[in-house]
PDB file of C-alpha atoms in Angstrom:
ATOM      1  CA  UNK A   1       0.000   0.000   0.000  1.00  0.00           C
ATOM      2  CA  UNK A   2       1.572   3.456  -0.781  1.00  0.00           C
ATOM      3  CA  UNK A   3       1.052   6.319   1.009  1.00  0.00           C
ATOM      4  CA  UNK A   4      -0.990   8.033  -1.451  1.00  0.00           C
ATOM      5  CA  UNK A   5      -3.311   5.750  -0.242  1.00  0.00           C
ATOM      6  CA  UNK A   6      -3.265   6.711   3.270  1.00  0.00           C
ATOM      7  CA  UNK A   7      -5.101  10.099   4.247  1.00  0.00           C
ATOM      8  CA  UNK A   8      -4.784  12.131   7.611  1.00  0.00           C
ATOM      9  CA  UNK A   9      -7.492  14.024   8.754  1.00  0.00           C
ATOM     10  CA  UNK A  10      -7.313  17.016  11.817  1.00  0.00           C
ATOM     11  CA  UNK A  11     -10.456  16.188  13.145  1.00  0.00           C
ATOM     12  CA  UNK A  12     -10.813  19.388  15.773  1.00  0.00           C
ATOM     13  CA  UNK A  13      -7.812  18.892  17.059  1.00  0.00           C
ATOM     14  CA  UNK A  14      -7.491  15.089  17.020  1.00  0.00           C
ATOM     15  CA  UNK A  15      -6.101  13.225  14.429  1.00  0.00           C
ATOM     16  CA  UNK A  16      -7.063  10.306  12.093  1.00  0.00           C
ATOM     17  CA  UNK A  17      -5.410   8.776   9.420  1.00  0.00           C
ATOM     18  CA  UNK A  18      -7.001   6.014   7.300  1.00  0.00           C
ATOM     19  CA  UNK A  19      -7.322   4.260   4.105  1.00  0.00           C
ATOM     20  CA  UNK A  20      -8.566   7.176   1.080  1.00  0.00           C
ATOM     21  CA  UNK A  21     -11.256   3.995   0.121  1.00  0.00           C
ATOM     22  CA  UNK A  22     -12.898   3.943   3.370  1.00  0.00           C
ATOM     23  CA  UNK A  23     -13.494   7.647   3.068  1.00  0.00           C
ATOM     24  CA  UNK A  24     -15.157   7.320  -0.216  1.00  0.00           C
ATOM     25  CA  UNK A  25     -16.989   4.340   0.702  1.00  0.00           C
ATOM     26  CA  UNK A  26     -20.389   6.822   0.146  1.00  0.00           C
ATOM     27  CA  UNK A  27     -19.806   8.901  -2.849  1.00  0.00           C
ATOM     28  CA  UNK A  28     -22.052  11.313  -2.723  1.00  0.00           C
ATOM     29  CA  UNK A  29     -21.083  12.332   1.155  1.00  0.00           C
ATOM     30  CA  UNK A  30     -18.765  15.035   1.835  1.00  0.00           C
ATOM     31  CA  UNK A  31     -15.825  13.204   3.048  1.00  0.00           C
ATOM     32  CA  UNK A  32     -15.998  11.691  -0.720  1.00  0.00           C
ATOM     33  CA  UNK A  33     -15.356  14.941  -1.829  1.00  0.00           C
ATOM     34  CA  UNK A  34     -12.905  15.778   0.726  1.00  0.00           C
ATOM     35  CA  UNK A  35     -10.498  13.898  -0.508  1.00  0.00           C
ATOM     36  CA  UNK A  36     -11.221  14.095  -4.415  1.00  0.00           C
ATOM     37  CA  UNK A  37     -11.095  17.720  -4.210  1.00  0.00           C
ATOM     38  CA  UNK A  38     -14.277  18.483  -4.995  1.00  0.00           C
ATOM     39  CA  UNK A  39     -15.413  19.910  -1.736  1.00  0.00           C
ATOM     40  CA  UNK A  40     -13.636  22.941  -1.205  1.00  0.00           C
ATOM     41  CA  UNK A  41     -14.434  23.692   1.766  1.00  0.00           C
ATOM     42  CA  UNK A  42     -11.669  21.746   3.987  1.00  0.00           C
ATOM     43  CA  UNK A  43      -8.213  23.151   3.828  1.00  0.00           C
ATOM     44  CA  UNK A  44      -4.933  20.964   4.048  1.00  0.00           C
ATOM     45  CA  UNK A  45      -2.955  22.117   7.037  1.00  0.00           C
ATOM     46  CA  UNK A  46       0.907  20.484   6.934  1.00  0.00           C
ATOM     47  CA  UNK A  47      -0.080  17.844   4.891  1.00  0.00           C
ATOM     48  CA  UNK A  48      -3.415  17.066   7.352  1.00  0.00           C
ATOM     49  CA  UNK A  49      -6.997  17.951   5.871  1.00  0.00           C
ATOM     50  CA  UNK A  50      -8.487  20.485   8.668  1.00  0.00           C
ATOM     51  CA  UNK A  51     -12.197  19.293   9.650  1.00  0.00           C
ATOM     52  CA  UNK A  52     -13.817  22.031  12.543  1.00  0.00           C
ATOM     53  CA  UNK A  53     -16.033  19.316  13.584  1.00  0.00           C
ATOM     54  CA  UNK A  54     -16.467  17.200  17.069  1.00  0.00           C
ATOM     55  CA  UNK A  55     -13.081  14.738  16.807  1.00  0.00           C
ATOM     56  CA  UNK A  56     -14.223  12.611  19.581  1.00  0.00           C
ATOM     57  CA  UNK A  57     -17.382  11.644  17.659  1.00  0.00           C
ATOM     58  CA  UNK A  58     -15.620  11.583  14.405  1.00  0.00           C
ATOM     59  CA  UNK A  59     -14.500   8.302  15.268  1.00  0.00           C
ATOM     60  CA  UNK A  60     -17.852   6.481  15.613  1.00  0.00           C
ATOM     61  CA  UNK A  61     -18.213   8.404  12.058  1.00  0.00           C
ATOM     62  CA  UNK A  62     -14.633   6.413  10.918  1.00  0.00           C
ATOM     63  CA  UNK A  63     -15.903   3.053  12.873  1.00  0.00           C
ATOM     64  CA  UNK A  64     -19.304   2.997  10.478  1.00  0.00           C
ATOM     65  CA  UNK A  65     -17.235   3.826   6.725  1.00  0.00           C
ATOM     66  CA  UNK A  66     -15.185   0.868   8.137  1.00  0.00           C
ATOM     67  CA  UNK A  67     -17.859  -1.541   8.880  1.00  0.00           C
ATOM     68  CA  UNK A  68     -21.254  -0.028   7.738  1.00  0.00           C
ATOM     69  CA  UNK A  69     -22.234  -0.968  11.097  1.00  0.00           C
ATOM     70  CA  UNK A  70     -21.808   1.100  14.135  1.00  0.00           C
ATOM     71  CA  UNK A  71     -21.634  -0.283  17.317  1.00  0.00           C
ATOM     72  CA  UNK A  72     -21.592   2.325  20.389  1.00  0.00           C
ATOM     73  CA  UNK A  73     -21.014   1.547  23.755  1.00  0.00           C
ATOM     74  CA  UNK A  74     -23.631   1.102  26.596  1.00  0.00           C
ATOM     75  CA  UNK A  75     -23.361   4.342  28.424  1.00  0.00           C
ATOM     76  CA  UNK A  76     -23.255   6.535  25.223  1.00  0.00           C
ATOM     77  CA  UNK A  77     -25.990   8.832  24.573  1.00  0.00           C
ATOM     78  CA  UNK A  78     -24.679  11.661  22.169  1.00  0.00           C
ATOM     79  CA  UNK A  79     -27.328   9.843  19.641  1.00  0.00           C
ATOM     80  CA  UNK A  80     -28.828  13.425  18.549  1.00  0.00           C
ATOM     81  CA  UNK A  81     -25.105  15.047  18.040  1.00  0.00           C
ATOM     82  CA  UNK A  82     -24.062  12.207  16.165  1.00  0.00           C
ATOM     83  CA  UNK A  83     -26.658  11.991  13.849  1.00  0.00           C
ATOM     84  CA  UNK A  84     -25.653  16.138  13.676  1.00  0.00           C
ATOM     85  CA  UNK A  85     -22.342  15.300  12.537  1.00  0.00           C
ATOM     86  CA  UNK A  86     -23.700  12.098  10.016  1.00  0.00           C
ATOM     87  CA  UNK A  87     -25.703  14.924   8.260  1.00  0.00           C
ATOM     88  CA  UNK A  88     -23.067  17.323   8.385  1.00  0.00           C
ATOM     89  CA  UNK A  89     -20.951  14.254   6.340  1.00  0.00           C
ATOM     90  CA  UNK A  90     -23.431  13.788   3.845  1.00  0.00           C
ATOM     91  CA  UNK A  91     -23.915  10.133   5.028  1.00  0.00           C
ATOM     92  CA  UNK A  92     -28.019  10.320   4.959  1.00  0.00           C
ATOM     93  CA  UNK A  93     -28.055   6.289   5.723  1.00  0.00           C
ATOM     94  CA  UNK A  94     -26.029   6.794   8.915  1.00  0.00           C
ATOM     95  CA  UNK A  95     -28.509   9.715  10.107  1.00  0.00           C
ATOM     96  CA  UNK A  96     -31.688   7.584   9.197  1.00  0.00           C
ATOM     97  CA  UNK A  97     -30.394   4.552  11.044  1.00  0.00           C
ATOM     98  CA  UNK A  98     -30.303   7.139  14.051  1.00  0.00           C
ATOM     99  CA  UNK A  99     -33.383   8.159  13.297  1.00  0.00           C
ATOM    100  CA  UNK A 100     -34.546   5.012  14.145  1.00  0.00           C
ATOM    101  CA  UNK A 101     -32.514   4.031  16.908  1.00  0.00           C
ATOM    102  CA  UNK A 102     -33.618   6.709  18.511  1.00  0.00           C
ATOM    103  CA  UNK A 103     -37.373   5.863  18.258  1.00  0.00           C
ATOM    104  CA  UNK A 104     -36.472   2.477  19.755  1.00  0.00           C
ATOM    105  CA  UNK A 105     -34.519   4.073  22.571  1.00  0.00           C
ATOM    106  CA  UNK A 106     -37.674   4.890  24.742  1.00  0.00           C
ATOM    107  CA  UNK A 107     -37.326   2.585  27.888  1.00  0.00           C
ATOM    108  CA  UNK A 108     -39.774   0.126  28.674  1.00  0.00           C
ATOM    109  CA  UNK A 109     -41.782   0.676  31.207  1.00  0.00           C
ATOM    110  CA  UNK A 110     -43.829  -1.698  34.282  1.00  0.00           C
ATOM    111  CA  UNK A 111     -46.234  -1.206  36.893  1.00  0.00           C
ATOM    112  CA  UNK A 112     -47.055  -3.935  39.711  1.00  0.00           C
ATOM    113  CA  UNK A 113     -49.854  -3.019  41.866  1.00  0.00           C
ATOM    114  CA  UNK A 114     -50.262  -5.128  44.720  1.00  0.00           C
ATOM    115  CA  UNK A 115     -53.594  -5.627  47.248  1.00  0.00           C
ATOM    116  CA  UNK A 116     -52.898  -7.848  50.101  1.00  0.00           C
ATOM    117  CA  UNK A 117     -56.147  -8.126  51.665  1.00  0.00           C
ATOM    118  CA  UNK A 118     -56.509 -10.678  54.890  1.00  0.00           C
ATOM    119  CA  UNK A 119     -55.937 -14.274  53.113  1.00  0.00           C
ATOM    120  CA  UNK A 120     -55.551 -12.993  49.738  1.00  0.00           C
ATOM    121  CA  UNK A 121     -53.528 -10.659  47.443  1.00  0.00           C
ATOM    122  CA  UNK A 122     -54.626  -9.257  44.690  1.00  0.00           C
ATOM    123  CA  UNK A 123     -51.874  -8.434  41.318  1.00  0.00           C
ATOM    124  CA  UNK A 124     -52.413  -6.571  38.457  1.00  0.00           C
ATOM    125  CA  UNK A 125     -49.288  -5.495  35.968  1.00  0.00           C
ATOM    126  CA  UNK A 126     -49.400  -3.031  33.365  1.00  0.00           C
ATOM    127  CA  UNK A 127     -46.239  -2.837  30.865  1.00  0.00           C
ATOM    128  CA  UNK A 128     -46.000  -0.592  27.582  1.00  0.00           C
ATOM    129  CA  UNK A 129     -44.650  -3.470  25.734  1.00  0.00           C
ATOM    130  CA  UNK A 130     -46.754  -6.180  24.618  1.00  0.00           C
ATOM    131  CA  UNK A 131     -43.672  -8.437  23.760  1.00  0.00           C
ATOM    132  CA  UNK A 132     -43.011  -8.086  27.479  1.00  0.00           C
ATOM    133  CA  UNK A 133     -46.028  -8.626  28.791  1.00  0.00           C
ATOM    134  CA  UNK A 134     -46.529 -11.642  26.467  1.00  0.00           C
ATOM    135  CA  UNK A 135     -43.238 -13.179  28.023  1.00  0.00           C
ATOM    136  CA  UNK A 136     -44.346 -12.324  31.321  1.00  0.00           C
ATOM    137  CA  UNK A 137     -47.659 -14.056  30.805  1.00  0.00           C
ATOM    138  CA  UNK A 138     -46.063 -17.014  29.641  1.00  0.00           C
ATOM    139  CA  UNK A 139     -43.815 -17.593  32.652  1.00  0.00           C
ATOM    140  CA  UNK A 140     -46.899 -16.804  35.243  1.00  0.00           C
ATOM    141  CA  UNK A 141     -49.250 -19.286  36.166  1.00  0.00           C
ATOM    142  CA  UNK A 142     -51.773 -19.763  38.435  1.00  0.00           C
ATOM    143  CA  UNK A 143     -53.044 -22.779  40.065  1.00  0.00           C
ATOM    144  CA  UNK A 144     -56.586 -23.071  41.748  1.00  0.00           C
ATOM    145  CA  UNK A 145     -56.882 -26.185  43.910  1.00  0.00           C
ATOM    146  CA  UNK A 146     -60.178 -28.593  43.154  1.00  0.00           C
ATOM    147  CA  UNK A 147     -62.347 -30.049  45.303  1.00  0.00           C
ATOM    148  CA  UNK A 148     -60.542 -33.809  46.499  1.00  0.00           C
ATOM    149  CA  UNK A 149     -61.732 -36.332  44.281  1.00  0.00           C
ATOM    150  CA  UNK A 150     -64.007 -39.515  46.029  1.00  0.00           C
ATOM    151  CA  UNK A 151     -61.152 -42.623  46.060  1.00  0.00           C
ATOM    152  CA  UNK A 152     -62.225 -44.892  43.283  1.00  0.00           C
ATOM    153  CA  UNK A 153     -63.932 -48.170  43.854  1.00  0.00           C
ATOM    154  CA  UNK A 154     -63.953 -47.562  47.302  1.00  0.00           C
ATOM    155  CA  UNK A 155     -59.905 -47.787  48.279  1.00  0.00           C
ATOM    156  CA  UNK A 156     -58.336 -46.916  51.671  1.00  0.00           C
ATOM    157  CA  UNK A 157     -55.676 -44.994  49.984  1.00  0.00           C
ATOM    158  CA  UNK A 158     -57.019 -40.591  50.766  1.00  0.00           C
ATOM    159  CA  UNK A 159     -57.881 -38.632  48.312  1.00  0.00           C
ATOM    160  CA  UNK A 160     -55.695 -36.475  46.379  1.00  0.00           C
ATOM    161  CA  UNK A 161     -56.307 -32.734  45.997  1.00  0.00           C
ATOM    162  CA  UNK A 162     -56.115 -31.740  42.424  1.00  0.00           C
ATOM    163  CA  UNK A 163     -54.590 -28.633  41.066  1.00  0.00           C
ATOM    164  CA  UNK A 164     -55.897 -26.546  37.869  1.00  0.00           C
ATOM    165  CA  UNK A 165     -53.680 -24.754  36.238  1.00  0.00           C
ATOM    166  CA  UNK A 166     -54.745 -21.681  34.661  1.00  0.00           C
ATOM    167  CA  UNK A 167     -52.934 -18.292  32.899  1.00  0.00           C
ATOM    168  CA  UNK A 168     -53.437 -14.894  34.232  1.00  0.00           C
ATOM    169  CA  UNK A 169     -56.411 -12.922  32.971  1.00  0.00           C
ATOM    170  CA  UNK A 170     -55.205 -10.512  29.983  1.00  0.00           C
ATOM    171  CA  UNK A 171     -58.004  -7.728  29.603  1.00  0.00           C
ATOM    172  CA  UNK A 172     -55.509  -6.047  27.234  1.00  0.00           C
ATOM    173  CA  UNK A 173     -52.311  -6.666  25.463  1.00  0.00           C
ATOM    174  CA  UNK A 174     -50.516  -4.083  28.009  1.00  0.00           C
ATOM    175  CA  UNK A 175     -51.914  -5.784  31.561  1.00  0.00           C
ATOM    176  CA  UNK A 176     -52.404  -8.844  33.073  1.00  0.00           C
ATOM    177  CA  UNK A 177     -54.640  -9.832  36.324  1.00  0.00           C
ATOM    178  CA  UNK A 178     -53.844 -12.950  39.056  1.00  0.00           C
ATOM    179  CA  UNK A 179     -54.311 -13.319  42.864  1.00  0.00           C
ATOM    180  CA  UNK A 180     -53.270 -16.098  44.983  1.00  0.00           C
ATOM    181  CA  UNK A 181     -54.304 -17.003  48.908  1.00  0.00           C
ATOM    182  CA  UNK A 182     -58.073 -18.279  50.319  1.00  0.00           C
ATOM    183  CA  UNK A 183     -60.892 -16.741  50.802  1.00  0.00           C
ATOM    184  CA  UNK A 184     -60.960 -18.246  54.583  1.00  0.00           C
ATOM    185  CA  UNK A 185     -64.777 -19.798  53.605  1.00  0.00           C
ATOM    186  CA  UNK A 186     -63.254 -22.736  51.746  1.00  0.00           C
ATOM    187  CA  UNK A 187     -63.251 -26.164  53.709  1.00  0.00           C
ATOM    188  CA  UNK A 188     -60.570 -28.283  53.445  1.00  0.00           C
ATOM    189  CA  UNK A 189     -58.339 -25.943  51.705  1.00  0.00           C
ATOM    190  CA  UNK A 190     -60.139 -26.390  48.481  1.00  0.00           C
ATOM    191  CA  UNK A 191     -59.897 -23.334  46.005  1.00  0.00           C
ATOM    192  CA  UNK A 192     -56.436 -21.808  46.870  1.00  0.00           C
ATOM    193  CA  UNK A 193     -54.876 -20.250  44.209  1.00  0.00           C
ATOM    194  CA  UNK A 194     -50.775 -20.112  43.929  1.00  0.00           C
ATOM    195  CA  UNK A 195     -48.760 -18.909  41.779  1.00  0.00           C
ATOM    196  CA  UNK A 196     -45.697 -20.156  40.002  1.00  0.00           C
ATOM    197  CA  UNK A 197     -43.088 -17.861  37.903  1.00  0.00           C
ATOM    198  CA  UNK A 198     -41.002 -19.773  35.868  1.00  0.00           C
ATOM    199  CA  UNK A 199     -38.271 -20.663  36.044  1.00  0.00           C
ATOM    200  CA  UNK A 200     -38.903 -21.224  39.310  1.00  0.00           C
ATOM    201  CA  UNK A 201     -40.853 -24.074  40.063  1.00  0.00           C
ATOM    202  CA  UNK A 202     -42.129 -23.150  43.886  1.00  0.00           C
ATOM    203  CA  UNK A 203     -46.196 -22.716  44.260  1.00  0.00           C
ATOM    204  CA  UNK A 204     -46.314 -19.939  46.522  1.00  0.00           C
ATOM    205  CA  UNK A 205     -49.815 -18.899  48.001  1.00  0.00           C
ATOM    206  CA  UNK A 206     -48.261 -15.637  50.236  1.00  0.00           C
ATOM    207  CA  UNK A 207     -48.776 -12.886  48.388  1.00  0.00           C
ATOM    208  CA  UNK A 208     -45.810 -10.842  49.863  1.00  0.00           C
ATOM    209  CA  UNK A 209     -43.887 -14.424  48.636  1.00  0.00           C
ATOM    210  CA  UNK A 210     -45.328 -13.578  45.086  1.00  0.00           C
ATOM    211  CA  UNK A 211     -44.549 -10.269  45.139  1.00  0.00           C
ATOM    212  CA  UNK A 212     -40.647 -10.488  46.259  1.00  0.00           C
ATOM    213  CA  UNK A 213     -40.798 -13.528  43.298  1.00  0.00           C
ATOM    214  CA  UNK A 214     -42.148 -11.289  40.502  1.00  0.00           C
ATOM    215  CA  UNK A 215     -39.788  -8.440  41.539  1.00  0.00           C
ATOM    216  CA  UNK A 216     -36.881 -10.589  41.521  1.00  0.00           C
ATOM    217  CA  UNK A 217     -37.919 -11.762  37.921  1.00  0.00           C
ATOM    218  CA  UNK A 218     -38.349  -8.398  36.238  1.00  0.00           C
ATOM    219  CA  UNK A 219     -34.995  -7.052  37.911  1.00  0.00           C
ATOM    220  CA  UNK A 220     -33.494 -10.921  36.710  1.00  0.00           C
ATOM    221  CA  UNK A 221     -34.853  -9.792  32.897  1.00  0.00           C
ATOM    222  CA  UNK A 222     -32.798  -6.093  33.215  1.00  0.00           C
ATOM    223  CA  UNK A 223     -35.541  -3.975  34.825  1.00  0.00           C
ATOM    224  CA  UNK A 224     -34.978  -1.297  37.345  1.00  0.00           C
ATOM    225  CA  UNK A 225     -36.879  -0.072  40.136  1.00  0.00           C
ATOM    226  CA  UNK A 226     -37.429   3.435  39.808  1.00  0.00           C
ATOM    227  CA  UNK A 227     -40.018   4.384  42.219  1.00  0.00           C
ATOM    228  CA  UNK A 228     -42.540   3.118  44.847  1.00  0.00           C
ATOM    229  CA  UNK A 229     -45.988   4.592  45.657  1.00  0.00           C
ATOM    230  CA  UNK A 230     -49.415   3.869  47.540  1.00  0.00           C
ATOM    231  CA  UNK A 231     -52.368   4.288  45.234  1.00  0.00           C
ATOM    232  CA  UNK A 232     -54.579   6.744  44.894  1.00  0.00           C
ATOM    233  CA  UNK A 233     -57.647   4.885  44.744  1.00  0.00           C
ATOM    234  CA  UNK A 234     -57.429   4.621  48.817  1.00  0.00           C
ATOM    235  CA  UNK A 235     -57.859   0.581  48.645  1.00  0.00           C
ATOM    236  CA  UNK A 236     -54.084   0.742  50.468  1.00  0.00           C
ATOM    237  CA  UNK A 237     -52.479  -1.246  47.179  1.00  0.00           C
ATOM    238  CA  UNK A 238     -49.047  -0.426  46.414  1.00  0.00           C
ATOM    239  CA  UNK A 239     -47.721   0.358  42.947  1.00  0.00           C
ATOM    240  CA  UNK A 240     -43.755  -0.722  42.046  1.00  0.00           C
ATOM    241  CA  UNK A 241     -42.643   1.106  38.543  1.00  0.00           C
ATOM    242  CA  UNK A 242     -40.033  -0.555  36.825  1.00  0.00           C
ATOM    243  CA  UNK A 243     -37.982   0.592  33.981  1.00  0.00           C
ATOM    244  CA  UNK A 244     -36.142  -1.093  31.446  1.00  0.00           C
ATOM    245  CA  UNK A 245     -33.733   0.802  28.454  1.00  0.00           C
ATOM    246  CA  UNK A 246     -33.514  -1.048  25.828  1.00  0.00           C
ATOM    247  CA  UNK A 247     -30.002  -3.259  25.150  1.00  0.00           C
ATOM    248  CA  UNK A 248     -27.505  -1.352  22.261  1.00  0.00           C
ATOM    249  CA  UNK A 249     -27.716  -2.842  19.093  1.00  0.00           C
ATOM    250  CA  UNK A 250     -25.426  -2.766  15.737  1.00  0.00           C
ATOM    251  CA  UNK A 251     -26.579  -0.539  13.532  1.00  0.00           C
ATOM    252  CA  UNK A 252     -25.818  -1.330   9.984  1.00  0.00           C
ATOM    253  CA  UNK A 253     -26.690  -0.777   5.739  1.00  0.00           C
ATOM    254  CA  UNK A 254     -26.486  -3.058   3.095  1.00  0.00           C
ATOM    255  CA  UNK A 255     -24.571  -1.681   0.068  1.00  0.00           C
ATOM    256  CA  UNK A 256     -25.482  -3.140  -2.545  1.00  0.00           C
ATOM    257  CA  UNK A 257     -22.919  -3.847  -5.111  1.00  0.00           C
ATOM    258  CA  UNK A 258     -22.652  -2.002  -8.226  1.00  0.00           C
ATOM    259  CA  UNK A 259     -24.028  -4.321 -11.034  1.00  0.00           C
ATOM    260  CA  UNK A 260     -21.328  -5.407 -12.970  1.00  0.00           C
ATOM    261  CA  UNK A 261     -21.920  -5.370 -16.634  1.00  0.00           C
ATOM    262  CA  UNK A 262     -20.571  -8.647 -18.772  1.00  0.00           C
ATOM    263  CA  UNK A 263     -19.411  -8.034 -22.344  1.00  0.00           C
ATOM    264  CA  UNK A 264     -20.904 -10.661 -25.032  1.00  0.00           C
ATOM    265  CA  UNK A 265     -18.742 -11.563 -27.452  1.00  0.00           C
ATOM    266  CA  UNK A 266     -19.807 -10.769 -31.167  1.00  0.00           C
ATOM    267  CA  UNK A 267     -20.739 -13.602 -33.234  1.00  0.00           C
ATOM    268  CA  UNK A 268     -17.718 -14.180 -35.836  1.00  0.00           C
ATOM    269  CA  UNK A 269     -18.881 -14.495 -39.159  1.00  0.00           C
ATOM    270  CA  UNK A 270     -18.241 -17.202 -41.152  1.00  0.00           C
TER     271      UNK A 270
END
């Protein structure tokens, strides 16, 4: 490689140096014509091209012409300066991809209001995901016990109490309903209700159990606790908020490949 095909850049005081392809990976962007000459705009300082832009973020623009894929780091939250700088570039597909990273950056949020009222407790979670609340529905369920069936053809052995298992109610896509405990009126224990959270396999009637259980699974799935608060209904239920930002993710284009064009050979004549 010669050094013609090397290119330094004084990116606000920092410096970059890098291949003159992966600058004109995007043609039509400015760093393209940067280094064609077509952009006359940026100066060549001691053999550097001069760029009075952010260096520090220059480098996530460097990382995506490499890759056409960005991947930033967990903490980082410059998104709306960096998509700035990607228009400032000329590299549209870089500021559209944080266009909608952005829109996917809102954090999940979760609401557990609890009732504990004498022998039973009464849950009802509201999330403003559906894909979480559809994973959290699928991990919950409830079991009612039955009435113990009569010992068939009259055997010593005592009856067994059977258990129905049963989801939680869903009166929308965004909340689900349950409640565990007795009501105190049923004999023989018949008609508890537990719950079980998967993946633990315990079938707790306590509600205070349930509760620690289900606030142990949503901080297990990356959920915080951001606040605690008593109702305002005046029924003396609590309410638990949870929050949840979303994981990074790559962000990448497809180039497609310029179509290469295959030359038929004439027909010789005979």
């Amino acid at each position: 490689m010669s050094s013609g095909d090397l290119v330094t850049l004084n990116v606000g005081g920092k410096i970059f140096t890098t291949r003159r392809s992966t600058l004109e990976q995007f043609p039509a962007s400015r760093l393209a014509g940067m280094v064609d000459g077509r952009d006359q705009e940026f100066k060549i300082v001691d053999g550097q091209i001069f760029v009075d832009r952010d260096g520090a973020l220059f480098s996530s623009i460097l990382d995506f012409l490499r890759n056409c894929e960005l991947l930033l780091p967990s903490d980082f939250s410059d998104y709306h300066r960096l998509q700035r700088e990607a228009l400032f570039y000329g590299l549209d597909s870089l500021a559209d991809l944080l266009s909608q990273h952005l829109l996917q950056l809102r954090p999940i949020l979760m609401e557990v209001h609890f009732l504990n009222r004498n022998t039973q407790a009464f849950f009802r979670v509201f999330g403003s995901c559906s894909k979480t609340m559809e994973m959290l529905t699928r991990r919950i369920t409830v079991f009612v016990e039955q009435p113990p069936a009569l010992a068939r053809n009259n055997n010593s052995f005592p009856p067994q109490v059977a258990l129905l298992s049963l989801p939680p109610q869903r009166p929308s896509h965004h909340d689900l309903l349950f409640h565990c405990g007795s009501d105190g009126t049923t004999e023989n224990r018949a008609g508890v209700r537990y719950i079980s959270i998967k993946p633990d396999n315990r079938k707790l009637a306590n509600g205070t159990n349930v509760l620690g259980l289900l606030v142990d699974t949503l901080l297990k799935e990356g959920f915080y606790l951001v606040s605690t608060r008593a109702s305002a209904s005046g029924d003396k239920s609590e309410c638990y908020v949870f929050e949840r930002i979303k994981s990074p993710q790559v962000l990448g284009v497809n180039k497609t490949p310029k179509p290469e064009t295959t030359t038929m050979p004439e027909p010789s004549e005979k």
